[in-house]
Short mmCIF file of C-alpha atoms and ligand atoms in Angstrom, two decimals:
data_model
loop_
_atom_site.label_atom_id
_atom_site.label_comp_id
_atom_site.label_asym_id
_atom_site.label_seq_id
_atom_site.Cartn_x
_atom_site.Cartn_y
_atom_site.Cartn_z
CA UNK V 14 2.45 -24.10 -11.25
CA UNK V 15 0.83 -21.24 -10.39
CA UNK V 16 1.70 -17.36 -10.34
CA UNK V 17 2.26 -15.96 -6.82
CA UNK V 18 -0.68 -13.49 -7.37
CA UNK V 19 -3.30 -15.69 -8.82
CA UNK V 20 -6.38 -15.85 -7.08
CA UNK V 21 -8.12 -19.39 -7.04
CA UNK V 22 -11.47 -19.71 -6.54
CA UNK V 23 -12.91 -20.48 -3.13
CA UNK V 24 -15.42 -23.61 -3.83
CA UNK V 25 -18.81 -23.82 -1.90
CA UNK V 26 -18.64 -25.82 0.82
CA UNK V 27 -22.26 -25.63 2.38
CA UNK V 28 -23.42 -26.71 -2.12
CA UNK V 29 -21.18 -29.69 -1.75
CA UNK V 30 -22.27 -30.83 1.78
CA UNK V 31 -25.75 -30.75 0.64
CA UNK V 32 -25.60 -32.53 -2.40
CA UNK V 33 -24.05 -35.56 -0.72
CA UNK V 34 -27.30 -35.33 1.07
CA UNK V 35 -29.31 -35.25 -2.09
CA UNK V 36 -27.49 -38.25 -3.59
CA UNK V 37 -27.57 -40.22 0.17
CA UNK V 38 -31.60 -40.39 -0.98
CA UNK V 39 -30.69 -42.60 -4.42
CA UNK V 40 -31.08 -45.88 -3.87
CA UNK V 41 -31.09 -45.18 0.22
CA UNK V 42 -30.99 -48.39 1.81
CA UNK V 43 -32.81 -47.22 4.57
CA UNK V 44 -29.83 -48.47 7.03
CA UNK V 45 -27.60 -45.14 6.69
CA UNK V 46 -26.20 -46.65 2.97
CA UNK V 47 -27.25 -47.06 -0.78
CA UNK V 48 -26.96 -49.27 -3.17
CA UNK V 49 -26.59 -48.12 -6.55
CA UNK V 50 -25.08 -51.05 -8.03
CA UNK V 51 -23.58 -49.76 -12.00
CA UNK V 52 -26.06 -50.03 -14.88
CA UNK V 53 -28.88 -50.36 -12.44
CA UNK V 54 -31.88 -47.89 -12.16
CA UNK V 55 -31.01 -46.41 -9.12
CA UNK V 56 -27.14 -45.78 -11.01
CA UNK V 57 -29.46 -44.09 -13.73
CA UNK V 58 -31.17 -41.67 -11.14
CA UNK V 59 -27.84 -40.36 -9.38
CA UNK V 60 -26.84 -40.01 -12.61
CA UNK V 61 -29.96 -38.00 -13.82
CA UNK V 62 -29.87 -35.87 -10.60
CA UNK V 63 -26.11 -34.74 -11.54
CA UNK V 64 -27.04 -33.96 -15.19
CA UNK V 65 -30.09 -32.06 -13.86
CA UNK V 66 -27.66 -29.77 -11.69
CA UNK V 67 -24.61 -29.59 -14.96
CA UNK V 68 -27.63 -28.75 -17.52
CA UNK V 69 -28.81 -25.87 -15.18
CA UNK V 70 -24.73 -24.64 -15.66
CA UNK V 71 -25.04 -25.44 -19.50
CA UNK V 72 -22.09 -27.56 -19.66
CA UNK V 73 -22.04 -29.66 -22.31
CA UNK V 74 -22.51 -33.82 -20.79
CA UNK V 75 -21.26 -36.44 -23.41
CA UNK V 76 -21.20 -40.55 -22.75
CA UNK V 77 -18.64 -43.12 -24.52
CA UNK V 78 -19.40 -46.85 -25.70
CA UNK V 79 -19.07 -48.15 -22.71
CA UNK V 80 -20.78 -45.72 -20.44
CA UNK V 81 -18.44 -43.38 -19.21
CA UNK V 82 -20.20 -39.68 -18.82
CA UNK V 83 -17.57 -36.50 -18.98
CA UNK V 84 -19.24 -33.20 -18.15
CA UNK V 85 -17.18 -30.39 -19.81
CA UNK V 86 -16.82 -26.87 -19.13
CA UNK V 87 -15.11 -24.98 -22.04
CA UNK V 88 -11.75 -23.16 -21.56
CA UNK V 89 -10.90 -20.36 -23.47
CA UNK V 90 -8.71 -22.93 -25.58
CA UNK V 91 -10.97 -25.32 -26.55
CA UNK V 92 -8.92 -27.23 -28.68
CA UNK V 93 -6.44 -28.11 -25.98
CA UNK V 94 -6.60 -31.38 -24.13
CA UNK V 95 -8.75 -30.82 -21.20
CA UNK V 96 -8.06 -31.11 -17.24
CA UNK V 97 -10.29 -34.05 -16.40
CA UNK V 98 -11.64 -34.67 -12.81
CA UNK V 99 -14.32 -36.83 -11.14
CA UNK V 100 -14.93 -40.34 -10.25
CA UNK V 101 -17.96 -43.07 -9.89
CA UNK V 102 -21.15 -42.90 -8.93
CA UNK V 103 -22.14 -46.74 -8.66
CA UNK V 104 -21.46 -48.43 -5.33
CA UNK V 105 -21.00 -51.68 -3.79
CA UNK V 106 -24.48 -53.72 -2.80
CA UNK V 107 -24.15 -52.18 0.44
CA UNK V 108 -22.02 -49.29 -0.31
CA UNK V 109 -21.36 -45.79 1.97
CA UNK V 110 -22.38 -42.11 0.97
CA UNK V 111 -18.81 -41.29 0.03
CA UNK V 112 -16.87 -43.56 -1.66
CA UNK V 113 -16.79 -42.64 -5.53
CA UNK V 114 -19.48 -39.54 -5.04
CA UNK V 115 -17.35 -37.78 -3.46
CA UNK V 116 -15.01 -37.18 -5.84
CA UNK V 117 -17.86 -36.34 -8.61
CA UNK V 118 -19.44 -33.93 -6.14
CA UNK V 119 -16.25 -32.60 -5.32
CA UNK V 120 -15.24 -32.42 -9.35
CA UNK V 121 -18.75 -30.48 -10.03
CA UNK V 122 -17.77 -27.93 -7.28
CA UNK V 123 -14.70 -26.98 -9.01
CA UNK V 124 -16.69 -26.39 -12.40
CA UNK V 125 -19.37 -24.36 -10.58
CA UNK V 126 -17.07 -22.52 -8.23
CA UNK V 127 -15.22 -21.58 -11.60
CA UNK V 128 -18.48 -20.84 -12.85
CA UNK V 129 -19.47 -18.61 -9.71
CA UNK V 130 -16.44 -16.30 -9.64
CA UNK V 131 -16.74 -15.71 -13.17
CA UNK V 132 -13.20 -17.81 -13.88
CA UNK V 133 -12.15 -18.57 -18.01
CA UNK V 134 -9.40 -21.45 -17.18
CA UNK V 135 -7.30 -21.70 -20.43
CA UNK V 136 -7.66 -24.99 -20.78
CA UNK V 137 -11.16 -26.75 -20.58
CA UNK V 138 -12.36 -28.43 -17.52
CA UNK V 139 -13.68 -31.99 -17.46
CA UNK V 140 -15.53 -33.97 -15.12
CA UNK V 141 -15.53 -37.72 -15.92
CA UNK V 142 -18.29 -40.09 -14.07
CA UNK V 143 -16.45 -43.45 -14.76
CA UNK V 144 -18.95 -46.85 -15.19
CA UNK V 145 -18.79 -49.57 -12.94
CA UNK V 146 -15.66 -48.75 -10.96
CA UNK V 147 -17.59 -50.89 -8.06
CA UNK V 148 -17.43 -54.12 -10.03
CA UNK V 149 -20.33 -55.64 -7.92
CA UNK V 150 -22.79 -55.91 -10.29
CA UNK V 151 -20.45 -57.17 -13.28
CA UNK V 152 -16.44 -58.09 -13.13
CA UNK V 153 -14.50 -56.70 -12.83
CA UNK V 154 -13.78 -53.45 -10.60
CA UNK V 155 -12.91 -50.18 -13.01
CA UNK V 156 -14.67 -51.42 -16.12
CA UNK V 157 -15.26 -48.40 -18.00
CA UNK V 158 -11.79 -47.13 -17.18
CA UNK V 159 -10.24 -50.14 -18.06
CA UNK V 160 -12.37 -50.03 -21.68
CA UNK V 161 -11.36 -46.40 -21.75
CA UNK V 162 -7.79 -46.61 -21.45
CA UNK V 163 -7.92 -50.21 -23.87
CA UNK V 164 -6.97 -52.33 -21.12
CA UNK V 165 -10.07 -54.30 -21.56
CA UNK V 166 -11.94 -54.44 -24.97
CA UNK V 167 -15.21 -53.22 -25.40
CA UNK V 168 -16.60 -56.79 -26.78
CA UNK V 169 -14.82 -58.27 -23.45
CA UNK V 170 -16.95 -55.96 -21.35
CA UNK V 171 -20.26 -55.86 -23.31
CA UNK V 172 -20.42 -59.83 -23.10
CA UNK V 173 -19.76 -59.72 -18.76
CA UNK V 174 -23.18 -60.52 -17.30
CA UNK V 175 -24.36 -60.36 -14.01
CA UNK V 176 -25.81 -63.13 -11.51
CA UNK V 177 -29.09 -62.86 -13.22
CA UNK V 178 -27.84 -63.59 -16.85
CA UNK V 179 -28.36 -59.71 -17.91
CA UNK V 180 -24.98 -58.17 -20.09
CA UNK V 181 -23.35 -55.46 -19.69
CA UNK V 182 -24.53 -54.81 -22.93
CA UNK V 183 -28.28 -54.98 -22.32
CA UNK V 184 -28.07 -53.12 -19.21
CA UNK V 185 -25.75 -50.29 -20.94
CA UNK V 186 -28.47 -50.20 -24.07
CA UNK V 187 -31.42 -49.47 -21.41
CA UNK V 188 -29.44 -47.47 -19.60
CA UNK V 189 -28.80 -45.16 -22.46
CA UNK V 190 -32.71 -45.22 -23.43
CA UNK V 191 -33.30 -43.04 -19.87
CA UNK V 192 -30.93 -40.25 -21.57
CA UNK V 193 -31.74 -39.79 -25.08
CA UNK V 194 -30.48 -36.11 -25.40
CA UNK V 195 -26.81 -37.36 -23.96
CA UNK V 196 -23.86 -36.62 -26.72
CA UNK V 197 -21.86 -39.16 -28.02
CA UNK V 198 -18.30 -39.42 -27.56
CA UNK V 199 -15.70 -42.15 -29.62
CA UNK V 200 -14.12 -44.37 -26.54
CA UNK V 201 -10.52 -43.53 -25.47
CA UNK V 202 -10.97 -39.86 -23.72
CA UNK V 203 -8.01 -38.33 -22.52
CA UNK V 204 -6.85 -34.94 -21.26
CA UNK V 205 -4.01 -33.00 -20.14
CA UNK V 206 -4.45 -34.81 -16.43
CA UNK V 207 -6.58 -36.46 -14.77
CA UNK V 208 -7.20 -35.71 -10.54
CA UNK V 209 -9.40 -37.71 -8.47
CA UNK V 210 -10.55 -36.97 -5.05
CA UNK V 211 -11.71 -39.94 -3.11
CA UNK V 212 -12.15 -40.88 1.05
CA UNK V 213 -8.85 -42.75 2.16
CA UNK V 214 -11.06 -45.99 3.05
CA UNK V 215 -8.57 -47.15 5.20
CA UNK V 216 -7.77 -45.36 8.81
CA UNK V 217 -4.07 -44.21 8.11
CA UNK V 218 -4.78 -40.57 7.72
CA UNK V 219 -7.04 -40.14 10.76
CA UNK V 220 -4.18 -42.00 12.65
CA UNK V 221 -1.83 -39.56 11.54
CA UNK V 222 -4.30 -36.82 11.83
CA UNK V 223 -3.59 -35.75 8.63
CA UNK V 224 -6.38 -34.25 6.25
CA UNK V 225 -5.03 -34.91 3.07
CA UNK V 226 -3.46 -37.66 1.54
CA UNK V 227 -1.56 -37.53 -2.04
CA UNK V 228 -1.42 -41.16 -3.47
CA UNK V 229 1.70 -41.56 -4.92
CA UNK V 230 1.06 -45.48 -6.13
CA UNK V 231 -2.00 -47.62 -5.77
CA UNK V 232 -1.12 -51.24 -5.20
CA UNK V 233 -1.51 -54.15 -7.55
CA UNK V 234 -4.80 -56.50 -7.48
CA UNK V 235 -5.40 -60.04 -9.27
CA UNK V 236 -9.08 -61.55 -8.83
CA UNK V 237 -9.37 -65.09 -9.25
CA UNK V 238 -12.49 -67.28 -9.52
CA UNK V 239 -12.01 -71.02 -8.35
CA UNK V 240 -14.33 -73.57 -8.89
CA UNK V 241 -14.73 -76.66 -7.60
CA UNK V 242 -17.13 -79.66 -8.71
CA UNK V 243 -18.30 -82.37 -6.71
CA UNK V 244 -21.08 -84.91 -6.35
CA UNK V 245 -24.75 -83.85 -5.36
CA UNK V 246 -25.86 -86.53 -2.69
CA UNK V 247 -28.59 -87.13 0.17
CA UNK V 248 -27.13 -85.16 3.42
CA UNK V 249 -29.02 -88.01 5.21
CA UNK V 250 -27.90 -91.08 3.77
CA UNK V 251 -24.74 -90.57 2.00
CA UNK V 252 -21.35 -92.00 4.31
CA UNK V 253 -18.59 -89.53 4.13
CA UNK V 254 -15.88 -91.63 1.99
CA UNK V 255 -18.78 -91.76 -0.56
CA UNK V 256 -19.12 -88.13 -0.44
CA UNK V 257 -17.49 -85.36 -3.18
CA UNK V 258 -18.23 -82.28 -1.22
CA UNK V 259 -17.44 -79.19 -2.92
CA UNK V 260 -18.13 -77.00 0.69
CA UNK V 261 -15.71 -79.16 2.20
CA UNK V 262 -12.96 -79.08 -0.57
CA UNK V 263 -12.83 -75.30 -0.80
CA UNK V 264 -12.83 -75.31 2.58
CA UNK V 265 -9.59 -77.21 2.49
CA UNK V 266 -8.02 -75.90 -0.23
CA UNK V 267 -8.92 -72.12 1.42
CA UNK V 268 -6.82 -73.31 4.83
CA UNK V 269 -4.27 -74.55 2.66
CA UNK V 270 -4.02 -70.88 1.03
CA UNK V 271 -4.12 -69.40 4.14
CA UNK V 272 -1.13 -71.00 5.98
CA UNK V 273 1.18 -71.00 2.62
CA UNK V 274 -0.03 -67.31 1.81
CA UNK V 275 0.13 -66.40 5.52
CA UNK V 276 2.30 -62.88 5.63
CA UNK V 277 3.42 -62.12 9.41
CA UNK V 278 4.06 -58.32 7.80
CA UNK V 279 0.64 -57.97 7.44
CA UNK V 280 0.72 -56.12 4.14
CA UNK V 281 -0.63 -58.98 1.73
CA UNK V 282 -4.50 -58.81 1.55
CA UNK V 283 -6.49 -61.84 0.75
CA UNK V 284 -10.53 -62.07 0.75
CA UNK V 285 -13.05 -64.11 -0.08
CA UNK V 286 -16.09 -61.83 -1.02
CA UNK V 287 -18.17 -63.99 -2.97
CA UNK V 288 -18.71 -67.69 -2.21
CA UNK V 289 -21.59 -69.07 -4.06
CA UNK V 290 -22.96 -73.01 -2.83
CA UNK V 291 -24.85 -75.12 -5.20
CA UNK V 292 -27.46 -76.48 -4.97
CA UNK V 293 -27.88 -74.12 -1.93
CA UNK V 294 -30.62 -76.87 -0.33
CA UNK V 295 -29.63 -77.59 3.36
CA UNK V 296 -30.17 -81.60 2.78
CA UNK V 297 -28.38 -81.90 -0.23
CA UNK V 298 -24.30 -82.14 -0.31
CA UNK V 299 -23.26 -79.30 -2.30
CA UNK V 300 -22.25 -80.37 -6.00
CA UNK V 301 -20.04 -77.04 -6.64
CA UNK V 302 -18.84 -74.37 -5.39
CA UNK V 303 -17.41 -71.13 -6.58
CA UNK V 304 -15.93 -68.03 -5.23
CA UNK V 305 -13.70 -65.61 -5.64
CA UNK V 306 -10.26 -64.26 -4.03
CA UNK V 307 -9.61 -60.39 -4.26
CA UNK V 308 -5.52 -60.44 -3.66
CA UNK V 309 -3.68 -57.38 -3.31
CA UNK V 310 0.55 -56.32 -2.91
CA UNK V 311 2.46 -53.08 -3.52
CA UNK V 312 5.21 -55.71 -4.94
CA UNK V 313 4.36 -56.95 -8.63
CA UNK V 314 6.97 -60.05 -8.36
CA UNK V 315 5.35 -60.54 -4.59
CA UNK V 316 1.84 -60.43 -5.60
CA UNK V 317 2.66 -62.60 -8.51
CA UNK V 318 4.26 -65.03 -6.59
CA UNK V 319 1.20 -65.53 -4.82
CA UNK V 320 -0.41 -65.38 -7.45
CA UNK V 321 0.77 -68.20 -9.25
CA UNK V 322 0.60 -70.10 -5.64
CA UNK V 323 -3.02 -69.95 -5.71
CA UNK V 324 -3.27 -71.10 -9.34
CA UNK V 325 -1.25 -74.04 -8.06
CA UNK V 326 -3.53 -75.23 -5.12
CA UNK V 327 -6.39 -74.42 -7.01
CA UNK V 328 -6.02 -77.36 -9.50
CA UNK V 329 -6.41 -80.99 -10.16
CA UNK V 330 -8.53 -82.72 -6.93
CA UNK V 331 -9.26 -81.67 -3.06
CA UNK V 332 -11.51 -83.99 -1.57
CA UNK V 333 -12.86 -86.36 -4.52
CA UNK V 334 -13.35 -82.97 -5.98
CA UNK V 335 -12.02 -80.93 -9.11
CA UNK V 336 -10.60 -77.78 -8.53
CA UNK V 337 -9.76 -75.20 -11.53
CA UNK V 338 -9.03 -71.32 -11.21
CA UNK V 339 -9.23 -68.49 -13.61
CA UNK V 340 -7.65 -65.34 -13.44
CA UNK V 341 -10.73 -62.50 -13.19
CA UNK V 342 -8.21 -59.40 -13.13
CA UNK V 343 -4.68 -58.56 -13.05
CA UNK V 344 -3.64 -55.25 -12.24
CA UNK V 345 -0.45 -54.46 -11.79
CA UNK V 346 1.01 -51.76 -9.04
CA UNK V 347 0.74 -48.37 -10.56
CA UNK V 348 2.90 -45.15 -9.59
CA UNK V 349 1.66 -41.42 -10.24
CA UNK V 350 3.11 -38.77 -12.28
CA UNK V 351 5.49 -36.83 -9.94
CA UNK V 352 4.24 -33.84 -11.27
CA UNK V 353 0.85 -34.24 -10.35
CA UNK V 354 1.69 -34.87 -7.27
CA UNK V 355 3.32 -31.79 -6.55
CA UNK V 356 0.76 -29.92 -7.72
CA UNK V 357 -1.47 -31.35 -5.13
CA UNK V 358 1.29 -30.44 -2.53
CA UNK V 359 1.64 -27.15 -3.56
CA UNK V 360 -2.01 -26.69 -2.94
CA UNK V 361 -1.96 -28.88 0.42
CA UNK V 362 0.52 -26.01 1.62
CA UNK V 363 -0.86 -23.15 0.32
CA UNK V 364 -3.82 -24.25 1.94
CA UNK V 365 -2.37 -25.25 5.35
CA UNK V 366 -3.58 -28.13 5.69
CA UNK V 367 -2.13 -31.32 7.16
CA UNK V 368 -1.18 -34.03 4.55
CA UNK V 369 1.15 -36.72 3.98
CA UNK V 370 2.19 -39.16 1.04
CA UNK V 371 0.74 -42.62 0.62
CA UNK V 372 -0.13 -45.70 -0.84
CA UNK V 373 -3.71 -46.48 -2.09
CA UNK V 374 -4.92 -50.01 -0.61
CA UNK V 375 -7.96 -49.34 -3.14
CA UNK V 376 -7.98 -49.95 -6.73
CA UNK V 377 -9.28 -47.04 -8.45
CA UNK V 378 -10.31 -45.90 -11.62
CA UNK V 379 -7.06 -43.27 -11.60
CA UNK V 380 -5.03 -46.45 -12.24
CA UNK V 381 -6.06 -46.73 -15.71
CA UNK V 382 -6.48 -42.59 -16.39
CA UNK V 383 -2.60 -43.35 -15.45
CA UNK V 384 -1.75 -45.22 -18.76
CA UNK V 385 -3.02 -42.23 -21.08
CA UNK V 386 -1.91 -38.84 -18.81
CA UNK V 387 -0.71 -37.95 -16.25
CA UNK V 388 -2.40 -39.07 -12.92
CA UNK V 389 -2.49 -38.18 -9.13
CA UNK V 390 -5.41 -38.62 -6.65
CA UNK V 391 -6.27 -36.59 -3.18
CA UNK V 392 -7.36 -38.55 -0.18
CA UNK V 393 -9.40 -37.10 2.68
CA UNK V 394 -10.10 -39.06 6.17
CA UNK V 395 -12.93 -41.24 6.72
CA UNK V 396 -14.35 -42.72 10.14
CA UNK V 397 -12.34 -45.48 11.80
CA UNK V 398 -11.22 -46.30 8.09
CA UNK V 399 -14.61 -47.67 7.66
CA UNK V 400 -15.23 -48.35 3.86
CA UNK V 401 -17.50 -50.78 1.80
CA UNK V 402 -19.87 -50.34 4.17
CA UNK V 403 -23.43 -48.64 5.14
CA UNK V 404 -21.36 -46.50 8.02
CA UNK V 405 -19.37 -44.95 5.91
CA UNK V 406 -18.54 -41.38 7.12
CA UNK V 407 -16.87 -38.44 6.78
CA UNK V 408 -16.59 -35.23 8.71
CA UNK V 409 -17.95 -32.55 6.21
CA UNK V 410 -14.83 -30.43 7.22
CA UNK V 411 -13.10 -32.89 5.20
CA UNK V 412 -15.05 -33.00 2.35
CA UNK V 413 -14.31 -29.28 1.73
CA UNK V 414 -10.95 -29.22 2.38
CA UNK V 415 -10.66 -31.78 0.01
CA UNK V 416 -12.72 -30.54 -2.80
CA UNK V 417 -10.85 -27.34 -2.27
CA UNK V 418 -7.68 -29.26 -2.56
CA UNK V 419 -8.83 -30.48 -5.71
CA UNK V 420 -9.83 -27.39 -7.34
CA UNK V 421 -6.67 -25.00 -6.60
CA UNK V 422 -4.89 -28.50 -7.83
CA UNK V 423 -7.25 -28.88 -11.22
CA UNK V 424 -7.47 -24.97 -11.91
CA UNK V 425 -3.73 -24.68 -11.61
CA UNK V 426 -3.20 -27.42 -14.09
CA UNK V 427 -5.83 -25.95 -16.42
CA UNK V 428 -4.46 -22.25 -16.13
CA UNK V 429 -6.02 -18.77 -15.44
CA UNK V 430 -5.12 -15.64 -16.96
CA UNK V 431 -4.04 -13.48 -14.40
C1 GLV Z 515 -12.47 -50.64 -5.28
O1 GLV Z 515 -13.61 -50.53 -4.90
C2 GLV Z 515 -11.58 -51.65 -4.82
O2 GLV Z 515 -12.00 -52.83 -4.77
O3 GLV Z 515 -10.44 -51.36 -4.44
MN1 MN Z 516 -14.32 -45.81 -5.05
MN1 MN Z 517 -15.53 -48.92 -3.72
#
């Protein structure tokens, strides 16, 4: 914690505000989004745009096996493990202007503010642009963090390919051709603490009108891929006790899920986000289907539970059809170090600003920074809750009182000479 007397520097808010502008233009959409899917060119140019702005600071920009980039700016202890900050810069197909960038942009602000009031923290400062957090391009979500923290191996990740056939591998190889002047770093980073700023992407804090939330747990996840194989036959001709419909057998088994997994609290959450038909001709009944179910629970045994009810349903035959499941992901429920979180308080109230304890609905790459230091991640309003999608928004207000959140938090931990 901090001395009384210590004066924390006051980050830019007008230099963050227009940077989110800056990155809004990579991989614009032209429908108010972007799509910067991880690995992908457009990935490559956010990321070349935020080295441009570090190199003109001289920090020092380093990338790990699997992709990760960490953007350091010495302390006057070198040799100590750092404070590490940041977040992703990849989005979802159709992703929003704020989810993931805002916590890089708002992790470069507290280098540069340091920077601009001429600051030595004792301990370095570190800000960490995690790969594929988005998990739309290749499975799962929080890939590099996962390989980071050894919760996934490197092989495992390297060998993941996307819808067109290209690896992880491949894409990470060409994507480390763009930068050949990047430093190399062994995998398995870690710091003193890691602090993440990120929009809520749910609508709790604007319904509490509340402008800063400190996650105290982020609930637990399991992705599961069914797959179901039926008969390809003439839509025209073939009677329906002759057919093996795999459209109509998921369709079954997915009601069947629904009523058993049906939760009247309302706190379970169960999607469907990819659903893939085969052949995909509209005269041809559909020979297999596959798609996957995103699951989430702040309960381990609960989320488990259902779990190991879908696993159930999804096997043997629905419909003439057979019906297997594989587990994609489990996550389990993690909690945050307490004395993170307090940190993030004690800069809330110094502050003045509104803020409140919660839960994070979203998985995040802070879960696995969790299992090698200690953890804790600021949340700041967005519009309606709206998240995963092109409208994503945020009030700028918001944005700065977050990234300032985040740096009195990060410089605390990292320590000034007073
Ligand atoms: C992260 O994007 C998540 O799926 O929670
Ligand atoms: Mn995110
Ligand atoms: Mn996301």
């Amino acid at each position: 914690m901090l001395k009384a007397q210590t004066v924390l520097p006051l980050i830019n808010g007008g230099r963050l505000i227009e940077r989110h502008r800056s990155m809004a233009f990579v991989g614009a959409t032209g429908r108010g989004g972007v799509n910067r899917q991880a690995l992908s060119v457009e990935d490559a140019e956010a990321r070349q745009l935020l080295l441009s702005w570090c190199s003109a600071r001289g920090y020092a920009p380093e990338i790990d096996p699997i992709g990760n980039l960490f953007i350091r700016r010495a302390g006057k202890q070198p040799d100590q493990p750092p404070v590490m900050t940041g977040s992703h810069l990849d989005t979802q197909p159709t992703g929003g202007n704020y989810d993931g960038i805002f916590g890089v942009l708002a992790g470069l602000e507290v280098l540069e503010s340091l920077d601009d009031a001429g600051i030595e923290t004792e301990r370095s400062v570190e800000l960490v642009v995690w790969m594929n957090e988005e998990g739309s391009r290749f499975a799962p979500a929080t890939m590099g963090s996962a390989v980071s923290a050894g919760a996934m191996t490197l092989e495992a990740a390297l060998n993941v390919r996307d819808v067109t056939g290209v690896s992880v591998q491949q894409a990470l190889e060409d994507h480390l051709a763009i930068f050949p002047e990047l430093g190399r770093r062994p995998l398995g980073s870690s710091g003193r603490a890691f602090v993440e700023a990120h929009i809520e992407q749910g609508p709790i804090l604007e319904a509490e009108r509340r402008k800063i939330g400190i996650v105290n747990a982020i609930q637990g996840m399991c992705t599961l891929e069914v797959d179901i194989t039926g008969f390809e036959a003439h839509a025209g001709t073939t009677p329906s006790l002759n057919r093996q419909d795999a459209f109509v057998a998921a369709m079954v088994l997915l009601e069947r899920l629904r009523s058993k997994l049906h939760d009247p609290a309302d706190v379970l959450r169960f999607t469907v986000g990819r659903f893939e038909v085969s052949p995909g001709s509209s005269n041809t009944v559909p020979g297999r289907v596959v798609f996957t179910i995103d699951l989430r629970h702040p309960d381990v045994e609960y989320m488990l539970r259902c779990c190991e009810t879908i696993r159930a349903f999804a096997s043997g035959t629905i419909e003439r059809c057979n019906v297997n499941s594989r587990l994609l992901l489990r996550s389990d429920p993690v909690q945050f170090a307490t004395s993170i979180t307090e940190e993030i308080r004690a800069a809330a109230v110094r502050r003045n600003i509104p803020h409140m304890g919660m839960l994070s609905g979203a998985t995040h790459d802070s879960r696995y920074a969790s299992f090698k230091m200690p953890t804790g991640m600021i949340f700041i309003p967005c519009e309606k809750g709206i998240s995963h999608n092109e409208a994503e928004n945020v009030d700028p207000q918001d944005l700065i009182a977050g990234a300032q959140v985040l740096s009195d938090t990060v410089v605390s931990l990292a320590g000034i000479s007073s």
